[in-house]
Tab-separated table of C-alpha atoms and ligand atoms in Angstrom:
chain	number	residue	atom	x	y	z
A	1	UNK	CA	23.565	38.907	-11.806
A	2	UNK	CA	22.585	42.252	-13.183
A	3	UNK	CA	18.966	42.994	-14.069
A	4	UNK	CA	16.022	40.708	-14.595
A	5	UNK	CA	16.465	37.311	-16.178
A	6	UNK	CA	15.031	37.283	-19.673
A	7	UNK	CA	15.945	33.762	-20.806
A	8	UNK	CA	16.045	30.511	-18.842
A	9	UNK	CA	17.710	27.604	-20.599
A	10	UNK	CA	16.746	24.231	-19.121
A	11	UNK	CA	19.178	21.368	-19.767
A	12	UNK	CA	18.413	17.848	-18.429
A	13	UNK	CA	21.497	15.775	-17.693
A	14	UNK	CA	21.859	12.053	-17.189
A	15	UNK	CA	25.445	10.805	-17.237
A	16	UNK	CA	26.570	13.457	-19.690
A	17	UNK	CA	30.222	13.867	-18.617
A	18	UNK	CA	31.319	13.409	-22.222
A	19	UNK	CA	29.299	16.313	-23.582
A	20	UNK	CA	28.632	18.754	-20.770
A	21	UNK	CA	31.651	21.003	-21.249
A	22	UNK	CA	31.214	21.406	-24.989
A	23	UNK	CA	27.487	21.859	-24.549
A	24	UNK	CA	28.021	24.603	-21.967
A	25	UNK	CA	30.600	26.350	-24.165
A	26	UNK	CA	28.272	26.505	-27.155
A	27	UNK	CA	25.266	27.537	-25.083
A	28	UNK	CA	27.311	30.276	-23.447
A	29	UNK	CA	28.390	31.743	-26.809
A	30	UNK	CA	24.795	31.738	-28.043
A	31	UNK	CA	23.349	33.279	-24.899
A	32	UNK	CA	26.017	35.983	-24.723
A	33	UNK	CA	25.124	36.810	-28.351
A	34	UNK	CA	21.519	37.421	-27.278
A	35	UNK	CA	22.865	40.449	-25.342
A	36	UNK	CA	20.233	39.935	-22.656
A	37	UNK	CA	20.351	38.471	-19.195
A	38	UNK	CA	19.960	34.712	-18.932
A	39	UNK	CA	20.322	31.692	-16.691
A	40	UNK	CA	21.266	28.129	-17.586
A	41	UNK	CA	19.496	25.590	-15.388
A	42	UNK	CA	21.191	22.205	-15.434
A	43	UNK	CA	19.022	19.461	-13.988
A	44	UNK	CA	21.148	16.512	-12.961
A	45	UNK	CA	18.758	13.564	-13.169
A	46	UNK	CA	20.634	11.233	-10.813
A	47	UNK	CA	23.835	10.871	-12.860
A	48	UNK	CA	26.389	8.459	-11.458
A	49	UNK	CA	29.329	9.660	-13.549
A	50	UNK	CA	31.238	12.953	-13.128
A	51	UNK	CA	28.413	15.165	-14.472
A	52	UNK	CA	27.495	16.561	-11.059
A	53	UNK	CA	31.036	17.560	-10.098
A	54	UNK	CA	31.727	19.038	-13.508
A	55	UNK	CA	28.670	21.298	-13.291
A	56	UNK	CA	29.471	22.201	-9.692
A	57	UNK	CA	32.897	23.353	-10.876
A	58	UNK	CA	31.217	25.430	-13.600
A	59	UNK	CA	28.945	27.007	-10.963
A	60	UNK	CA	32.035	28.331	-9.200
A	61	UNK	CA	33.021	30.273	-12.301
A	62	UNK	CA	29.721	31.348	-13.790
A	63	UNK	CA	26.945	33.221	-12.050
A	64	UNK	CA	24.539	32.382	-14.876
A	65	UNK	CA	24.390	28.716	-13.898
A	66	UNK	CA	21.963	26.982	-11.573
A	67	UNK	CA	22.203	23.284	-10.784
A	68	UNK	CA	19.410	21.075	-9.489
A	69	UNK	CA	20.465	17.624	-8.285
A	70	UNK	CA	17.807	14.915	-8.101
A	71	UNK	CA	18.050	12.251	-5.421
A	72	UNK	CA	17.997	9.562	-8.160
A	73	UNK	CA	17.116	9.105	-11.824
A	74	UNK	CA	13.512	10.255	-12.267
A	75	UNK	CA	13.564	10.529	-16.060
A	76	UNK	CA	13.934	13.127	-18.769
A	77	UNK	CA	10.389	14.499	-18.509
A	78	UNK	CA	10.648	14.945	-14.735
A	79	UNK	CA	13.972	16.750	-15.202
A	80	UNK	CA	12.457	19.152	-17.732
A	81	UNK	CA	9.532	19.776	-15.380
A	82	UNK	CA	11.864	20.611	-12.472
A	83	UNK	CA	13.814	23.020	-14.681
A	84	UNK	CA	10.630	24.791	-15.751
A	85	UNK	CA	9.531	25.174	-12.119
A	86	UNK	CA	12.883	26.758	-11.277
A	87	UNK	CA	12.997	29.036	-14.333
A	88	UNK	CA	12.729	32.766	-13.673
A	89	UNK	CA	12.992	34.017	-17.262
A	90	UNK	CA	10.400	35.623	-19.492
A	91	UNK	CA	11.095	32.964	-22.091
A	92	UNK	CA	12.142	29.413	-21.273
A	93	UNK	CA	14.045	27.121	-23.630
A	94	UNK	CA	14.355	23.361	-23.123
A	95	UNK	CA	17.317	21.769	-24.883
A	96	UNK	CA	19.087	18.390	-24.724
A	97	UNK	CA	22.660	18.355	-23.449
A	98	UNK	CA	24.131	16.195	-26.202
A	99	UNK	CA	24.126	18.930	-28.889
A	100	UNK	CA	21.669	16.999	-31.068
A	101	UNK	CA	19.598	20.163	-30.746
A	102	UNK	CA	21.971	22.898	-31.983
A	103	UNK	CA	22.071	25.753	-29.417
A	104	UNK	CA	22.419	28.287	-32.248
A	105	UNK	CA	18.752	27.621	-33.171
A	106	UNK	CA	17.778	29.287	-29.876
A	107	UNK	CA	18.497	32.694	-31.436
A	108	UNK	CA	15.996	31.934	-34.226
A	109	UNK	CA	13.457	30.884	-31.613
A	110	UNK	CA	14.021	34.144	-29.735
A	111	UNK	CA	13.369	36.091	-32.951
A	112	UNK	CA	9.973	34.366	-33.351
A	113	UNK	CA	9.181	34.966	-29.680
A	114	UNK	CA	9.880	38.651	-30.159
A	115	UNK	CA	7.423	38.615	-33.073
A	116	UNK	CA	4.743	37.603	-30.577
A	117	UNK	CA	4.710	33.789	-30.665
A	118	UNK	CA	4.318	32.149	-27.271
A	119	UNK	CA	5.552	28.688	-28.237
A	120	UNK	CA	8.322	28.107	-30.765
A	121	UNK	CA	9.092	24.440	-31.206
A	122	UNK	CA	11.980	22.940	-33.114
A	123	UNK	CA	10.908	20.735	-35.998
A	124	UNK	CA	13.422	18.160	-37.123
A	125	UNK	CA	13.765	18.444	-40.888
A	126	UNK	CA	16.430	15.722	-40.848
A	127	UNK	CA	17.853	13.410	-38.223
A	128	UNK	CA	21.504	12.536	-38.433
A	129	UNK	CA	23.484	9.787	-36.755
A	130	UNK	CA	20.467	7.907	-35.407
A	131	UNK	CA	19.594	4.305	-36.128
A	132	UNK	CA	17.062	3.369	-38.791
A	133	UNK	CA	14.986	1.717	-36.042
A	134	UNK	CA	14.822	4.918	-33.956
A	135	UNK	CA	13.959	7.136	-36.917
A	136	UNK	CA	11.356	4.695	-38.241
A	137	UNK	CA	9.598	4.097	-34.907
A	138	UNK	CA	9.634	7.831	-34.119
A	139	UNK	CA	8.109	8.670	-37.502
A	140	UNK	CA	5.313	6.102	-37.081
A	141	UNK	CA	4.688	7.050	-33.450
A	142	UNK	CA	4.331	10.818	-34.046
A	143	UNK	CA	1.873	10.203	-36.889
A	144	UNK	CA	-0.099	7.584	-34.971
A	145	UNK	CA	-0.403	9.856	-31.934
A	146	UNK	CA	-1.555	12.714	-34.133
A	147	UNK	CA	-4.319	10.529	-35.569
A	148	UNK	CA	-5.401	9.338	-32.145
A	149	UNK	CA	-5.856	12.707	-30.519
A	150	UNK	CA	-7.874	15.821	-31.200
A	151	UNK	CA	-5.024	18.011	-29.926
A	152	UNK	CA	-2.629	19.409	-32.470
A	153	UNK	CA	0.606	17.732	-31.373
A	154	UNK	CA	3.209	18.568	-34.046
A	155	UNK	CA	4.961	15.675	-35.753
A	156	UNK	CA	8.765	15.332	-35.732
A	157	UNK	CA	9.230	17.673	-32.778
A	158	UNK	CA	10.835	16.723	-29.492
A	159	UNK	CA	11.144	18.818	-26.373
A	160	UNK	CA	13.522	21.359	-27.918
A	161	UNK	CA	11.415	24.510	-27.796
A	162	UNK	CA	10.995	28.003	-26.452
A	163	UNK	CA	7.958	28.827	-24.359
A	164	UNK	CA	6.752	32.133	-23.003
A	165	UNK	CA	6.436	32.756	-19.252
A	166	UNK	CA	2.627	32.453	-19.603
A	167	UNK	CA	2.935	28.985	-21.121
A	168	UNK	CA	5.459	27.914	-18.503
A	169	UNK	CA	3.119	29.043	-15.695
A	170	UNK	CA	0.250	27.119	-17.303
A	171	UNK	CA	2.400	23.970	-17.550
A	172	UNK	CA	3.623	24.350	-13.976
A	173	UNK	CA	0.017	24.407	-12.797
A	174	UNK	CA	-0.712	20.979	-14.313
A	175	UNK	CA	-0.266	18.346	-11.611
A	176	UNK	CA	-0.171	15.180	-13.705
A	177	UNK	CA	2.558	12.667	-12.963
A	178	UNK	CA	3.392	10.724	-16.122
A	179	UNK	CA	4.190	13.791	-18.121
A	180	UNK	CA	4.482	13.937	-21.878
A	181	UNK	CA	5.677	17.528	-21.911
A	182	UNK	CA	5.592	18.105	-25.677
A	183	UNK	CA	1.914	17.050	-25.663
A	184	UNK	CA	1.102	19.241	-22.683
A	185	UNK	CA	2.616	22.250	-24.462
A	186	UNK	CA	0.175	21.673	-27.335
A	187	UNK	CA	-2.673	21.101	-24.895
A	188	UNK	CA	-2.254	24.481	-23.158
A	189	UNK	CA	-2.635	26.253	-26.497
A	190	UNK	CA	-1.377	29.848	-27.125
A	191	UNK	CA	0.146	31.176	-30.309
A	192	UNK	CA	2.499	28.501	-31.618
A	193	UNK	CA	4.980	28.311	-34.454
A	194	UNK	CA	8.128	26.369	-35.315
A	195	UNK	CA	11.649	26.693	-36.633
A	196	UNK	CA	13.169	23.897	-38.676
A	197	UNK	CA	16.539	22.420	-37.830
A	198	UNK	CA	18.707	19.469	-38.695
A	199	UNK	CA	18.958	17.142	-35.722
A	200	UNK	CA	22.635	16.441	-35.357
A	201	UNK	CA	24.478	13.367	-34.291
A	202	UNK	CA	25.136	13.066	-30.564
A	203	UNK	CA	28.353	15.008	-29.796
A	204	UNK	CA	29.723	12.188	-27.610
A	205	UNK	CA	28.551	9.425	-25.299
A	206	UNK	CA	25.551	7.188	-25.839
A	207	UNK	CA	21.803	7.728	-25.911
A	208	UNK	CA	20.243	7.721	-22.440
A	209	UNK	CA	16.938	6.606	-23.970
A	210	UNK	CA	16.933	2.806	-24.181
A	211	UNK	CA	13.951	1.045	-25.767
A	212	UNK	CA	12.312	0.622	-22.337
A	213	UNK	CA	12.254	4.400	-21.750
A	214	UNK	CA	11.102	5.060	-25.310
A	215	UNK	CA	8.128	2.703	-24.889
A	216	UNK	CA	7.215	4.292	-21.540
A	217	UNK	CA	7.301	7.768	-23.128
A	218	UNK	CA	5.177	6.570	-26.053
A	219	UNK	CA	2.554	5.124	-23.692
A	220	UNK	CA	2.610	8.314	-21.610
A	221	UNK	CA	1.882	10.296	-24.752
A	222	UNK	CA	-0.934	8.024	-25.887
A	223	UNK	CA	-2.653	7.490	-22.530
A	224	UNK	CA	-2.492	11.187	-21.641
A	225	UNK	CA	-4.093	12.382	-24.841
A	226	UNK	CA	-6.196	9.602	-26.299
A	227	UNK	CA	-8.759	6.940	-25.418
A	228	UNK	CA	-8.503	5.425	-28.905
A	229	UNK	CA	-6.736	2.222	-27.735
A	230	UNK	CA	-9.616	1.482	-25.362
A	231	UNK	CA	-12.160	2.272	-28.068
A	232	UNK	CA	-10.316	-0.162	-30.358
A	233	UNK	CA	-10.376	-2.807	-27.618
A	234	UNK	CA	-14.116	-2.270	-27.183
A	235	UNK	CA	-14.679	-2.428	-30.942
A	236	UNK	CA	-12.627	-5.599	-31.182
A	237	UNK	CA	-14.790	-7.178	-28.473
A	238	UNK	CA	-17.872	-6.254	-30.480
A	239	UNK	CA	-16.527	-7.749	-33.704
A	240	UNK	CA	-15.391	-10.977	-32.016
A	241	UNK	CA	-18.715	-11.315	-30.206
A	242	UNK	CA	-20.628	-10.896	-33.475
A	243	UNK	CA	-18.467	-13.429	-35.312
A	244	UNK	CA	-18.904	-15.857	-32.383
A	245	UNK	CA	-22.647	-15.402	-32.338
A	246	UNK	CA	-23.091	-15.833	-36.073
A	247	UNK	CA	-20.864	-18.914	-36.253
A	248	UNK	CA	-22.598	-20.505	-33.230
A	249	UNK	CA	-25.967	-20.056	-34.871
A	250	UNK	CA	-24.577	-21.400	-38.132
A	251	UNK	CA	-23.134	-24.493	-36.442
A	252	UNK	CA	-26.266	-25.115	-34.407
A	253	UNK	CA	-28.492	-24.927	-37.461
A	254	UNK	CA	-26.149	-27.087	-39.502
A	255	UNK	CA	-25.884	-29.661	-36.718
A	256	UNK	CA	-29.624	-29.802	-36.226
A	257	UNK	CA	-30.528	-29.983	-39.878
A	258	UNK	CA	-27.657	-32.002	-41.339
A	259	UNK	CA	-26.380	-33.834	-38.231
A	260	UNK	CA	-22.782	-32.818	-39.167
A	261	UNK	CA	-19.869	-31.564	-37.047
A	262	UNK	CA	-18.353	-28.587	-38.820
A	263	UNK	CA	-15.396	-27.646	-36.587
A	264	UNK	CA	-12.352	-29.732	-35.829
A	265	UNK	CA	-10.671	-29.710	-32.407
A	266	UNK	CA	-7.413	-28.204	-33.724
A	267	UNK	CA	-9.297	-25.302	-35.261
A	268	UNK	CA	-11.043	-24.640	-31.957
A	269	UNK	CA	-7.671	-24.612	-30.197
A	270	UNK	CA	-6.138	-22.221	-32.707
A	271	UNK	CA	-9.062	-19.841	-32.376
A	272	UNK	CA	-8.737	-20.092	-28.603
A	273	UNK	CA	-5.106	-19.017	-28.749
A	274	UNK	CA	-6.013	-15.995	-30.823
A	275	UNK	CA	-8.852	-15.097	-28.451
A	276	UNK	CA	-6.687	-15.386	-25.338
A	277	UNK	CA	-3.948	-13.365	-27.022
A	278	UNK	CA	-6.383	-10.591	-27.858
A	279	UNK	CA	-7.794	-10.693	-24.336
A	280	UNK	CA	-4.389	-10.291	-22.699
A	281	UNK	CA	-3.415	-7.494	-25.086
A	282	UNK	CA	-6.663	-5.742	-24.173
A	283	UNK	CA	-6.049	-6.193	-20.466
A	284	UNK	CA	-2.517	-4.850	-20.962
A	285	UNK	CA	-3.844	-1.732	-22.714
A	286	UNK	CA	-6.399	-1.094	-20.007
A	287	UNK	CA	-3.643	-1.728	-17.442
A	288	UNK	CA	-1.598	1.126	-18.931
A	289	UNK	CA	-4.464	3.492	-18.157
A	290	UNK	CA	-5.227	2.022	-14.735
A	291	UNK	CA	-1.554	2.167	-13.708
A	292	UNK	CA	-1.496	5.861	-14.481
A	293	UNK	CA	-4.740	6.458	-12.578
A	294	UNK	CA	-3.065	4.712	-9.645
A	295	UNK	CA	-0.012	7.021	-9.973
A	296	UNK	CA	-2.316	10.040	-9.754
A	297	UNK	CA	-4.106	8.609	-6.718
A	298	UNK	CA	-0.830	7.965	-4.881
A	299	UNK	CA	0.030	11.587	-5.513
A	300	UNK	CA	3.748	11.181	-4.982
A	301	UNK	CA	5.911	14.057	-6.140
A	302	UNK	CA	7.319	13.799	-9.667
A	303	UNK	CA	10.881	13.991	-8.385
A	304	UNK	CA	12.877	14.624	-5.230
A	305	UNK	CA	15.516	17.332	-5.143
A	306	UNK	CA	18.692	16.496	-3.275
A	307	UNK	CA	20.311	19.929	-3.593
A	308	UNK	CA	20.254	23.183	-5.518
A	309	UNK	CA	23.403	25.139	-6.292
A	310	UNK	CA	23.621	28.638	-7.697
A	311	UNK	CA	26.533	29.916	-9.731
A	312	UNK	CA	28.819	32.255	-7.871
A	313	UNK	CA	29.525	35.746	-8.999
A	314	UNK	CA	33.264	35.513	-9.473
A	315	UNK	CA	33.284	38.783	-11.370
A	316	UNK	CA	32.324	40.626	-8.198
A	317	UNK	CA	35.174	39.010	-6.273
A	318	UNK	CA	37.460	39.948	-9.080
A	319	UNK	CA	36.252	43.543	-8.976
A	320	UNK	CA	36.823	43.647	-5.190
A	321	UNK	CA	40.371	42.342	-5.642
A	322	UNK	CA	41.018	44.941	-8.317
A	323	UNK	CA	39.710	47.697	-6.022
A	324	UNK	CA	41.976	46.523	-3.208
A	325	UNK	CA	44.955	46.600	-5.540
A	326	UNK	CA	44.037	50.118	-6.648
A	327	UNK	CA	43.751	51.206	-2.994
A	328	UNK	CA	47.234	49.860	-2.290
A	329	UNK	CA	48.637	51.783	-5.217
A	330	UNK	CA	47.038	55.054	-4.221
B	1	LIG	N1	18.014	12.483	-19.932
B	1	LIG	C1	17.642	12.674	-18.600
B	1	LIG	N2	17.175	11.579	-17.908
B	1	LIG	C2	17.046	10.353	-18.457
B	1	LIG	C3	17.395	10.188	-19.834
B	1	LIG	C4	17.880	11.274	-20.536
B	1	LIG	O1	17.748	13.762	-18.059
B	1	LIG	O2	16.632	9.435	-17.755
B	1	LIG	C5	18.531	13.652	-20.689
B	1	LIG	C6	19.846	13.430	-21.402
B	1	LIG	O3	20.957	13.696	-20.570
B	1	LIG	C7	19.743	14.388	-22.566
B	1	LIG	C8	18.255	14.396	-22.880
B	1	LIG	O4	17.600	13.922	-21.705
B	1	LIG	O5	20.152	15.707	-22.232
B	1	LIG	C9	17.906	13.512	-24.060
B	1	LIG	O6	18.450	12.216	-23.872
B	1	LIG	P1	19.218	11.434	-25.027
B	1	LIG	O7	20.003	12.381	-25.838
B	1	LIG	O8	19.993	10.323	-24.403
B	1	LIG	O9	18.014	10.846	-25.852
B	1	LIG	P2	17.924	10.620	-27.442
B	1	LIG	O10	18.332	11.900	-28.085
B	1	LIG	O11	18.854	9.497	-27.736
B	1	LIG	O12	16.496	10.273	-27.684
B	2	LIG	MG1	20.072	12.841	-27.767
């Protein structure tokens, strides 16, 4: 590879055999158009389809490619983190493999970076080909998170973004385990701006984000940047305690003065159900925080790398062959 790497493109992959070739083709065209040196870092997050072998074959033909293979599926955020650690460029772009984030937008991001912005995130002006449920929950979640935290986490933006080397180094120095990368990028600060884009339909294959993973990501975002849920739980305890106290006094006084029994047994049972429900919800919320504290204490690595493969410089071999041929002629 000639010269210093200017751009590192990080692409997480989980069972993406249906999209990887098209994704690579489009990325390649865009990065060649930048006319600067680049690397594409594919992070294979424990795929069990042909993804790994397809990228390995690409590595044989293209010196710009690096491949990191995880030992198992560690999740999208871990994959992005590994790619950022490996990145050597002056600007690092994270992009999904399924072409929902159009690679062509990278050139717009580069323009903004050259104007001096250190973070350029992609804001989804429209989302195509996604279910009403996904769009609705995402919309509510981004706005809720924004209200809960004092950090300026942009709404309607995923992990598709360009970050400067400085920002990448800052992120790499953060040791936390349950990473909500888009929040961490806001947390580190620096000069930030956005470019708008239409989020496309997945090129092929199915979403690798089932509801379970979406909920985990949402909780990672909330617990990492806000104590509001615990404040709400505390407030709820206060309100329930006050209501309990006032009604007890009311019943006691009424019983003493009027010798009457105000509450029926069924009402007491119904209230009990509500109380127990609230208690378990509260314990669950606190558990989300405690679980993450426990993850930090265990201090396990975020992911385990099985192997790293670097693209081979076939051009050089080609040049050597050409030289040999020329020698034979002369
Ligand atoms: N991904 C990953 N590990 C996972 C799940 C997803 O590396 O456990 C990758 C996936 O291959 C894709 C990106 O993360 O490049 C976003 O996933 P997907 O497109 O399935 O999510 P959606 O767009 O449906 O939210
Ligand atoms: Mg997608």
